[in-house]
Coordinates of C-alpha atoms and ligand atoms in Angstrom, one line a residue:
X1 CA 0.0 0.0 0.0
X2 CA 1.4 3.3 -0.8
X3 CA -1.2 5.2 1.4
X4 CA -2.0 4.2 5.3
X5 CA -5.5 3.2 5.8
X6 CA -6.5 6.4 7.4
X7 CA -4.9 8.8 4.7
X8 CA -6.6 6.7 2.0
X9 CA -9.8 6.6 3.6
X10 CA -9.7 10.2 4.1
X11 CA -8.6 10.6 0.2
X12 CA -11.7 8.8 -1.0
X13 CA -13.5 11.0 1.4
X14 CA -12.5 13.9 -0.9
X15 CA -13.1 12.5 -4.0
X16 CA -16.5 11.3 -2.9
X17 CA -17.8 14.8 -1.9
X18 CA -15.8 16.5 -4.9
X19 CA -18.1 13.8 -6.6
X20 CA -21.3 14.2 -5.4
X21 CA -20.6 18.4 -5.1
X22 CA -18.7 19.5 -7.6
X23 CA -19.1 16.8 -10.5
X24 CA -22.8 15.5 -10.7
X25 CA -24.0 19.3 -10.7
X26 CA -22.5 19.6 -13.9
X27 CA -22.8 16.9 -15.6
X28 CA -25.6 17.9 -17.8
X29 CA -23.7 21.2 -19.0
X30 CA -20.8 18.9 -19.6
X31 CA -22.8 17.2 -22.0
X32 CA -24.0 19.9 -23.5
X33 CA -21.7 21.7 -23.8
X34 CA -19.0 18.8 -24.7
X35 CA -16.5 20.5 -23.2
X36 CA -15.3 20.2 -19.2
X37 CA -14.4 23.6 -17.5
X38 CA -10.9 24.5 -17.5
X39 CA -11.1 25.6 -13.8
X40 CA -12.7 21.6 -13.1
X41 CA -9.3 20.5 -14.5
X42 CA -7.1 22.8 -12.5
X43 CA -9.3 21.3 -9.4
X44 CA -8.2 17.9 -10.7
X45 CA -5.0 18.7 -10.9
X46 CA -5.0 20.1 -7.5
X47 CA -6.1 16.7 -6.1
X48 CA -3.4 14.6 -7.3
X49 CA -6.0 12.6 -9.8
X50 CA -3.5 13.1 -13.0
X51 CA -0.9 11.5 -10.7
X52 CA -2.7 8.2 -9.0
X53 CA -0.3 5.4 -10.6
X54 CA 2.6 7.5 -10.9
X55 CA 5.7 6.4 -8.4
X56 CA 6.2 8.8 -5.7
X57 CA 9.6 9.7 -6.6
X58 CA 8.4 11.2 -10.0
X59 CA 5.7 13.8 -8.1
X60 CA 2.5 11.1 -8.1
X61 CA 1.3 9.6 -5.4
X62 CA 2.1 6.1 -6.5
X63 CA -0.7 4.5 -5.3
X64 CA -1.0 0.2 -5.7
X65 CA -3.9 -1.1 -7.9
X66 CA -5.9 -1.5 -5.0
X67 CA -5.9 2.3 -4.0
X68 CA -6.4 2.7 -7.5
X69 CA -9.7 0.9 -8.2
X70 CA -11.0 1.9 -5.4
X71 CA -10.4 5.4 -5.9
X72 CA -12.0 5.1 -10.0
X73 CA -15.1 3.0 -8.5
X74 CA -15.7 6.7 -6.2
X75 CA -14.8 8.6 -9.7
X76 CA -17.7 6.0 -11.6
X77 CA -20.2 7.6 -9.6
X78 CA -20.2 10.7 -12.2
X79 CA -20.0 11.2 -15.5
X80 CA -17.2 9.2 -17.2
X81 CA -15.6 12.0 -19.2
X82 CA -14.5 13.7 -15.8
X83 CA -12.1 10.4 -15.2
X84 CA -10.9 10.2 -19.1
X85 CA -8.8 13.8 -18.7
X86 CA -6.4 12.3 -16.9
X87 CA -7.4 8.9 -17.1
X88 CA -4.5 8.8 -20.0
X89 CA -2.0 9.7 -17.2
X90 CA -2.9 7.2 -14.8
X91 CA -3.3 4.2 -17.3
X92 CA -2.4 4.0 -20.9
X93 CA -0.5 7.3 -21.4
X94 CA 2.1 6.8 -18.7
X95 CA 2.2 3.2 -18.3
X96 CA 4.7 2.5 -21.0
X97 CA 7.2 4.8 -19.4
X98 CA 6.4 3.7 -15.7
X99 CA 6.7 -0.1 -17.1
X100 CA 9.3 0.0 -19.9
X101 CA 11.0 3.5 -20.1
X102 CA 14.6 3.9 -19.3
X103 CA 15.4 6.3 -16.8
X104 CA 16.0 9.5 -18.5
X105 CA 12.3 8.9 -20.2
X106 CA 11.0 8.4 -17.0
X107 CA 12.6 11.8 -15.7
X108 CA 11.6 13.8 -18.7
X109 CA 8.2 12.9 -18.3
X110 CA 6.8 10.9 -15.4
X111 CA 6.7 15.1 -13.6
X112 CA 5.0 16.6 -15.9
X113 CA 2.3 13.9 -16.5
X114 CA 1.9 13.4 -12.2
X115 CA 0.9 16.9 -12.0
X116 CA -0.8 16.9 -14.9
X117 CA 1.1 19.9 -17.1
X118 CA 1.8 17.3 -19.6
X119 CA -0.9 15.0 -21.2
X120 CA 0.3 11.5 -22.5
X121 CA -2.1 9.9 -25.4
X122 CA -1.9 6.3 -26.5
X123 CA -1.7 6.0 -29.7
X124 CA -1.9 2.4 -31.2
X125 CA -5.3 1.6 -32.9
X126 CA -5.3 2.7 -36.7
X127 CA -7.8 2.4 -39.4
X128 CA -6.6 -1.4 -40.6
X129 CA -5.8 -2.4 -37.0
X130 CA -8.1 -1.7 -34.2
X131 CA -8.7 -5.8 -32.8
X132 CA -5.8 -7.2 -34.5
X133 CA -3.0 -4.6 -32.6
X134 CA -0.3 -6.5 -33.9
X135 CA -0.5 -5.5 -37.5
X136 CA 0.0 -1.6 -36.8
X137 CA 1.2 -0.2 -40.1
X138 CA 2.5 3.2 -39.3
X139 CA 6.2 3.1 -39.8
X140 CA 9.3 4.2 -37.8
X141 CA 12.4 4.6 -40.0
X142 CA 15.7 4.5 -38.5
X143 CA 17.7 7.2 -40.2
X144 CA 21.0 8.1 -38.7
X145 CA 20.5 9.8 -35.1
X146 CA 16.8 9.9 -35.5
X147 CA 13.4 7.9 -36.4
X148 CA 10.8 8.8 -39.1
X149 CA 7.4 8.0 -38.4
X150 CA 4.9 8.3 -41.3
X151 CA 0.7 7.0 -40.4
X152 CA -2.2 7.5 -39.2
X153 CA -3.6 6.9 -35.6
X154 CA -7.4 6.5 -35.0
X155 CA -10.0 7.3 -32.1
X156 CA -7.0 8.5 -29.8
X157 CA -8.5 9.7 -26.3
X158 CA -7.2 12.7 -25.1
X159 CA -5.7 13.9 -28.4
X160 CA -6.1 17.5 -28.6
X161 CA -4.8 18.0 -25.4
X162 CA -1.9 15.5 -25.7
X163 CA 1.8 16.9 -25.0
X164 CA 3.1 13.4 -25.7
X165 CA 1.9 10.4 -27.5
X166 CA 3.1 6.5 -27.1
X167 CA 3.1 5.7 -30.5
X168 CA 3.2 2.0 -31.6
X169 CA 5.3 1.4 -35.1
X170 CA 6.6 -1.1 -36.7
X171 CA 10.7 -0.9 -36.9
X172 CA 10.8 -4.3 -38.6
X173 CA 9.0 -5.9 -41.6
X174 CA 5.2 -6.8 -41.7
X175 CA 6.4 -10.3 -41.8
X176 CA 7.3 -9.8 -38.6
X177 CA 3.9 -9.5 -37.3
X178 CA 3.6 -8.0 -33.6
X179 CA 7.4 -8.4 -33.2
X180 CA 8.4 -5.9 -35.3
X181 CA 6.7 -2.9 -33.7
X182 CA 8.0 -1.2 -31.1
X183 CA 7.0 1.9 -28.5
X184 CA 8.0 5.5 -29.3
X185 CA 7.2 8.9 -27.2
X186 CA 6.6 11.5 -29.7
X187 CA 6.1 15.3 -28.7
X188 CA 3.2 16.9 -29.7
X189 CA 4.6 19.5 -30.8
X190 CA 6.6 18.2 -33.3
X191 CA 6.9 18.9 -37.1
X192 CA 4.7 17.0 -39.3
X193 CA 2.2 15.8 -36.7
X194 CA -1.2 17.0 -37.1
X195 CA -4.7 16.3 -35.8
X196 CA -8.2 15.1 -37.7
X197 CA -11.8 16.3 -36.7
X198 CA -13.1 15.7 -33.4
X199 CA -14.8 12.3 -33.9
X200 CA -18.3 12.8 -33.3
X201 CA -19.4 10.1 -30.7
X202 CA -22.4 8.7 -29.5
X203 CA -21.8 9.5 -25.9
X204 CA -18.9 10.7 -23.5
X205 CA -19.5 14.1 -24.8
X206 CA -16.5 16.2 -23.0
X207 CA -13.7 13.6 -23.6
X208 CA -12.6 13.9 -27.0
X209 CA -10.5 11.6 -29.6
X210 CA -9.7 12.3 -33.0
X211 CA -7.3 10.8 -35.7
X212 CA -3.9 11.6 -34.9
X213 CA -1.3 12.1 -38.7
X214 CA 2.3 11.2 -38.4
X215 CA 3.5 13.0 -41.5
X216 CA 7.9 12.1 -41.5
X217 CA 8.0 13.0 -38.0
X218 CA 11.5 13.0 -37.2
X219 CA 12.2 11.6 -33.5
X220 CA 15.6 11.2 -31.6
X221 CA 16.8 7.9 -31.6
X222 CA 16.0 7.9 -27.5
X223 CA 12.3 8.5 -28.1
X224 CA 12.2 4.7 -28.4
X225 CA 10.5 3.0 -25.2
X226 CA 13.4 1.5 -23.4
X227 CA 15.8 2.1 -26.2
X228 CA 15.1 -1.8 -27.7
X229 CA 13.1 -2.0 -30.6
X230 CA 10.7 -4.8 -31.2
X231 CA 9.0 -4.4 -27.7
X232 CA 6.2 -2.1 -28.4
X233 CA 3.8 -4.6 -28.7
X234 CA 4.4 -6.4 -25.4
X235 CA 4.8 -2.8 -23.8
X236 CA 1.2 -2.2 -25.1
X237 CA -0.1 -5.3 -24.0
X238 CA 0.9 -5.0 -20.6
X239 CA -0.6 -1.6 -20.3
X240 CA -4.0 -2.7 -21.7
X241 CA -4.0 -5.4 -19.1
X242 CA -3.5 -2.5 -15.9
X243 CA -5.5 -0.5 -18.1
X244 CA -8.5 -3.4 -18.7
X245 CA -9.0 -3.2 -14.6
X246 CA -9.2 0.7 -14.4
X247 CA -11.6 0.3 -16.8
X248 CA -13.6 -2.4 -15.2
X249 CA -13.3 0.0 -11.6
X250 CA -14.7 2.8 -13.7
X251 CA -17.8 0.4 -14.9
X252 CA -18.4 -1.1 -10.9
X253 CA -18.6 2.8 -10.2
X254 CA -21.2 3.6 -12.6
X255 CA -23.2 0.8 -11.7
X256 CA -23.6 1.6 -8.5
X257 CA -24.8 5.3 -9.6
X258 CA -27.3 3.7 -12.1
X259 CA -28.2 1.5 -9.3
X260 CA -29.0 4.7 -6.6
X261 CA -30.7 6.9 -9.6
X262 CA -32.9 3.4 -10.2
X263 CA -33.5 3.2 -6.6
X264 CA -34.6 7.1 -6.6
X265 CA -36.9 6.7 -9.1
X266 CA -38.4 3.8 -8.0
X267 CA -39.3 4.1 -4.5
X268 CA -40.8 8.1 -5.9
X269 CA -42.6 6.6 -8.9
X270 CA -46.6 5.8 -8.6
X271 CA -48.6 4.0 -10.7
X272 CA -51.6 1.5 -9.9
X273 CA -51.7 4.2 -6.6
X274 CA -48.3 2.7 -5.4
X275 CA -44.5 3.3 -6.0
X276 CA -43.8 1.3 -8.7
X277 CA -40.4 0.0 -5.7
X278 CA -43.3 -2.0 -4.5
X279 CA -43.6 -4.4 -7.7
X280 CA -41.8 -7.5 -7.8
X281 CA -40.8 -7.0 -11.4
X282 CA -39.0 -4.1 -10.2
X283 CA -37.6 -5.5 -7.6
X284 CA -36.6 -8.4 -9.9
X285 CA -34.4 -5.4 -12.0
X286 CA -33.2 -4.0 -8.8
X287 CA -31.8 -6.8 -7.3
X288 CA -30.0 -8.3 -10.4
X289 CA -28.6 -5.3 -10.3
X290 CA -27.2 -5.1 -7.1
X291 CA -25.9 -8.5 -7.7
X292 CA -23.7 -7.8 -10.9
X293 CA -22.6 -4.8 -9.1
X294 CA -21.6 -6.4 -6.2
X295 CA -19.6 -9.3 -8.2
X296 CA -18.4 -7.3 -10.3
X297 CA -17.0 -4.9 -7.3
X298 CA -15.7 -8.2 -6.0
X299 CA -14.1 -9.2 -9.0
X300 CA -12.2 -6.0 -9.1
X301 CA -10.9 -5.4 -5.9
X302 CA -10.0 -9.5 -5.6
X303 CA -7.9 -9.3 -9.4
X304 CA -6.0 -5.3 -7.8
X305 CA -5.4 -7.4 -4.7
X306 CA -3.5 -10.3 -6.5
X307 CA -2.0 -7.9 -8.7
X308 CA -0.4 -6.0 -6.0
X309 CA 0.7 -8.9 -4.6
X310 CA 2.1 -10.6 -7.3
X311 CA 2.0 -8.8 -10.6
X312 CA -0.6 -8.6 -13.7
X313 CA -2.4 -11.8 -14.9
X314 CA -3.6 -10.8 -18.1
X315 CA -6.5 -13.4 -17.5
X316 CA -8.1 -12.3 -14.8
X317 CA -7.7 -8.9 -16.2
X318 CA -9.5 -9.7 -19.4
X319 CA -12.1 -11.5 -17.6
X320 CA -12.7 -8.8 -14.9
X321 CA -13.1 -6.0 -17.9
X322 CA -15.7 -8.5 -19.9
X323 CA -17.7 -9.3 -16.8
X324 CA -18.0 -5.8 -15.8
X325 CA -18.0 -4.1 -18.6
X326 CA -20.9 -5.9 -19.8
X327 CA -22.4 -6.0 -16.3
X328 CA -22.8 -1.9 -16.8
X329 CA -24.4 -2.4 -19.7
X330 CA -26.7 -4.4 -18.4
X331 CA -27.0 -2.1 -15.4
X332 CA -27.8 1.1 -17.5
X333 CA -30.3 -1.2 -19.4
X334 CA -32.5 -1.9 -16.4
X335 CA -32.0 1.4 -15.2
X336 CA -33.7 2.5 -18.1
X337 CA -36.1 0.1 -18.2
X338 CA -36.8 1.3 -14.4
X339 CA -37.5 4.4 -15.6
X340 CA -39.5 3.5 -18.3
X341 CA -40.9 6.5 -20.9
X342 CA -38.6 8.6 -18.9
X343 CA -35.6 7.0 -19.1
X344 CA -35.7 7.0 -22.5
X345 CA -35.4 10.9 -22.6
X346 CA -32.7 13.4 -21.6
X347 CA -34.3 15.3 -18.7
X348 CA -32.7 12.0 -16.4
X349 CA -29.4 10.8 -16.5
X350 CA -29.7 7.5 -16.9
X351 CA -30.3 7.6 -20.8
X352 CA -26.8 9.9 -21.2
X353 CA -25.2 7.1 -19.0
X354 CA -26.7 4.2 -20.9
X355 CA -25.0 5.8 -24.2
X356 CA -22.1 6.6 -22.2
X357 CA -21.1 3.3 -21.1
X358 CA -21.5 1.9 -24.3
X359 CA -18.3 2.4 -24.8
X360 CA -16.5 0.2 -22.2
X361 CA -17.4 -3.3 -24.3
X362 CA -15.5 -1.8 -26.9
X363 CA -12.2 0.5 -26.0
X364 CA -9.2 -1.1 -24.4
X365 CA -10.1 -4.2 -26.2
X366 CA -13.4 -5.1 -27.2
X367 CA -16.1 -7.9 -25.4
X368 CA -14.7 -10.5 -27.6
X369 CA -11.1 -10.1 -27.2
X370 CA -11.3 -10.6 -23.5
X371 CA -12.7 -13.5 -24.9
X372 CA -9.9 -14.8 -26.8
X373 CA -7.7 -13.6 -24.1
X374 CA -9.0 -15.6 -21.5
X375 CA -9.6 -18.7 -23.6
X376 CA -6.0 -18.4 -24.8
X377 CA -4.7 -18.6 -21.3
X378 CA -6.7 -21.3 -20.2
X379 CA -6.2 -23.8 -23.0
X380 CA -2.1 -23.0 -22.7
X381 CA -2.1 -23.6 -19.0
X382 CA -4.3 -26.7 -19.7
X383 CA -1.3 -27.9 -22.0
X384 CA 1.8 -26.6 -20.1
Ligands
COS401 N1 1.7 -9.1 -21.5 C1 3.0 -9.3 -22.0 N2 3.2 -9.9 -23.2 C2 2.1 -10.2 -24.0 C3 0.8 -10.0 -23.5 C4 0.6 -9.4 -22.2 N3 -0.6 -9.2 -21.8 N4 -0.1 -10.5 -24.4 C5 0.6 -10.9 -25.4 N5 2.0 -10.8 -25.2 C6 3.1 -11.2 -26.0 C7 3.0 -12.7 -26.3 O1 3.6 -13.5 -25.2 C8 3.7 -12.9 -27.6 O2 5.1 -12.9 -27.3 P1 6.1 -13.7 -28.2 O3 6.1 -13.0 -29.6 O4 7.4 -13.5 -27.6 O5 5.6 -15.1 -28.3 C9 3.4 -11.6 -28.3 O6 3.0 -10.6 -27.3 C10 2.3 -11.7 -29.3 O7 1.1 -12.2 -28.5 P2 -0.1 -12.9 -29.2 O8 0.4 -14.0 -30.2 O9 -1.1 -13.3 -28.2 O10 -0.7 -11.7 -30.1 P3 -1.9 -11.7 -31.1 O11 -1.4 -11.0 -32.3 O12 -2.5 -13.0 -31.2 O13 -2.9 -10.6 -30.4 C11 -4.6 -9.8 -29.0 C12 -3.4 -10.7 -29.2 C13 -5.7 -10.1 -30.0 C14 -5.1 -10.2 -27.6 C15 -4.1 -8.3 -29.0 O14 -3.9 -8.0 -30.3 C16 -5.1 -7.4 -28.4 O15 -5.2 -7.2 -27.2 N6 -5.9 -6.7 -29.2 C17 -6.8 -5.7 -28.8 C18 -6.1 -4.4 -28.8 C19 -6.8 -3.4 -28.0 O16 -7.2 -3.6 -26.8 N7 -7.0 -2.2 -28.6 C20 -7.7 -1.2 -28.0 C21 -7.0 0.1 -28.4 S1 -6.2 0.8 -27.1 S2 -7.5 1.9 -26.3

């Protein structure tokens, strides 16, 4: 544990009432406006939030994967675009340098990402390889002191605001499937890089990805994750797997929201002269529910325990972001359902949440690649 009991406990104090205060009030303008206040980010900052995972020794507050889940389930209870501005820093955008950077990488920008002046993007998925992340096509050239890096990199959260980027491209030859790519951290501000449209999504209105174009982008030869080429994939794997439990945190958070807005409704609700709480087919809703929230919660905080204790297990990871990932969808779906007519319209939160969480079956590896995951690990420790 990085944090004595009583200092976390009093942390997720704080973030719970920053929640529940500062957050859920503005939540609808968020929306709306698809665009989080600058002074909400500053606040952020403030808290330490961009600096969770980040080792103490580089300005976070290096907190284990326990503290960390627990701390995203508070963050779930509110909209999920206030987590993804500096969810990148905690997970995906920093990961590659906390896990595989040398130390100079991790000097230059392990700071600046823990207080959250810098913004690190991951950039892997492209247009012909989303699923199949091996087969990334966008190119890294090594030309005398430098790389070039020529492609194009699709649906990358946090994009516009990036400072850096871990870019994923391939070194070696095509042939070479996922062992020829390796991990690169590419300014933002460098020549030749530019940005496409905001994509226009179907929820998660405030976080925004767009294409990101690598036109010869000339990087120093010690941009390279680690300084070995050929790694990027297995750097990128093993920051999807942290990454795939943060995820699954965030959806055991939101559940439990869609669960207390469900439980609002329904015990205020009257038809047939009674609140509609009252009917066992809402009850039925409720308490599946309260079920999948609760194993899923379990699932979570048992895989961050064994990972603390003895490193990732890609299995469990997979598993804990298809179980609760689709548990939230299912979540949001009844809480809709609870709602009925109403649910189905804007005025209540539930229907921006149900198109909101839509999302977590997909990013970070979609439904069915947890699937193959899992399955892939089982059958090979069934033959070792
Ligand atoms: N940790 C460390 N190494 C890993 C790993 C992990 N979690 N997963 C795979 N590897 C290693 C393997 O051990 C293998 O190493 P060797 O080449 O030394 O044998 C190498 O990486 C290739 O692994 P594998 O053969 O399993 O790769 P596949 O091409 O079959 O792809 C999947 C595996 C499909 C699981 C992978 O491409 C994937 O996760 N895709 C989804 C990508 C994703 O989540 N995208 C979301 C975008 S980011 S928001």
């Amino acid at each position: 544990m990085a944090l004595d009991q009583d200092t976390l406990n009093q942390f997720l104090d704080v973030v719970k009432r920053y929640v529940a205060e500062r957050l859920v009030p503005l939540e609808e303008q968020v929306a709306e406006q698809d665009f989080i206040p600058e002074d909400v980010i500053e606040e952020m900052k403030e808290m330490g939030l961009f600096g969770l995972s980040i080792p103490q020794e580089f300005g976070g507050l290096g907190l284990s994967m326990s503290e960390e889940v627990a701390i995203i389930q508070e963050m779930g209870y509110t909209s999920p675009v206030f987590r993804s501005v500096f969810g990148t820093n905690v997970g995906i955008g920093s990961q590659g340098i906390i896990m595989d950077g040398t130390a100079e990488q991790k000097e230059k920008y392990l700071p600046l990402m823990a207080s959250g002046e810098l913004i690190g993007s991951f950039a892997l998925t492209e247009p012909e390889a989303g699923s199949d992340a091996g087969a990334v096509i966008t190119s890294a050239v090594h030309d005398g002191d430098s790389y070039v890096i020529n492609g194009t990199k699709r649906f990358i959260t946090n994009a516009p605001r990036a400072g850096v980027f871990t870019v994923m491209a391939r070194t070696g030859t095509r042939e070479e499937g996922s062992r020829g790519v390796s991990a690169f951290l590419v300014d933002a501000d460098l020549v030749g890089i530019s940005l496409g449209k905001p994509d226009k999504k179907m929820g998660q209105k405030g976080a925004h990805t767009c294409d990101v174009i690598f036109d010869n982008v000339r990087v120093p030869k010690d941009a390279l994750i680690g300084g070995v080429e050929g790694k990027g994939f297995k750097t990128a794997m093993k920051v999807l797997d942290r990454g795939r439990l943060h995820i699954s945190a965030l959806s055991v958070g939101i559940a439990k929201r869609l669960i207390d807005e469900s439980l609002s409704y329904a015990t205020q609700r009257k038809q047939f002269g009674q609140h509609i709480s009252s009917f066992q087919l809402i009850q039925g809703m409720l308490a599946t529910s309260q079920t999948d929230y609760y194993a899923g919660k379990c699932m979570v905080e048992q895989t961050a325990s064994a990972y603390d204790a003895a490193g990732s297990n890609s299995m469990n990871a997979a598993a804990c972001k298809l179980f609760c990932t689709e548990m939230v969808g299912r979540v949001a779906d009844s809480a809709v359902q609870i709602h009925g007519g109403s649910g189905y319209v804007s005025e209540y939160c539930v229907e921006r949440f149900y198109r909101d969480v839509r999302l977590f079956r997909l990013y970070e590896g979609t439904s069915q690649i947890q699937q193959l995951v899992i399955a892939k690990q089982m059958i090979k420790a069934h033959q070792d």
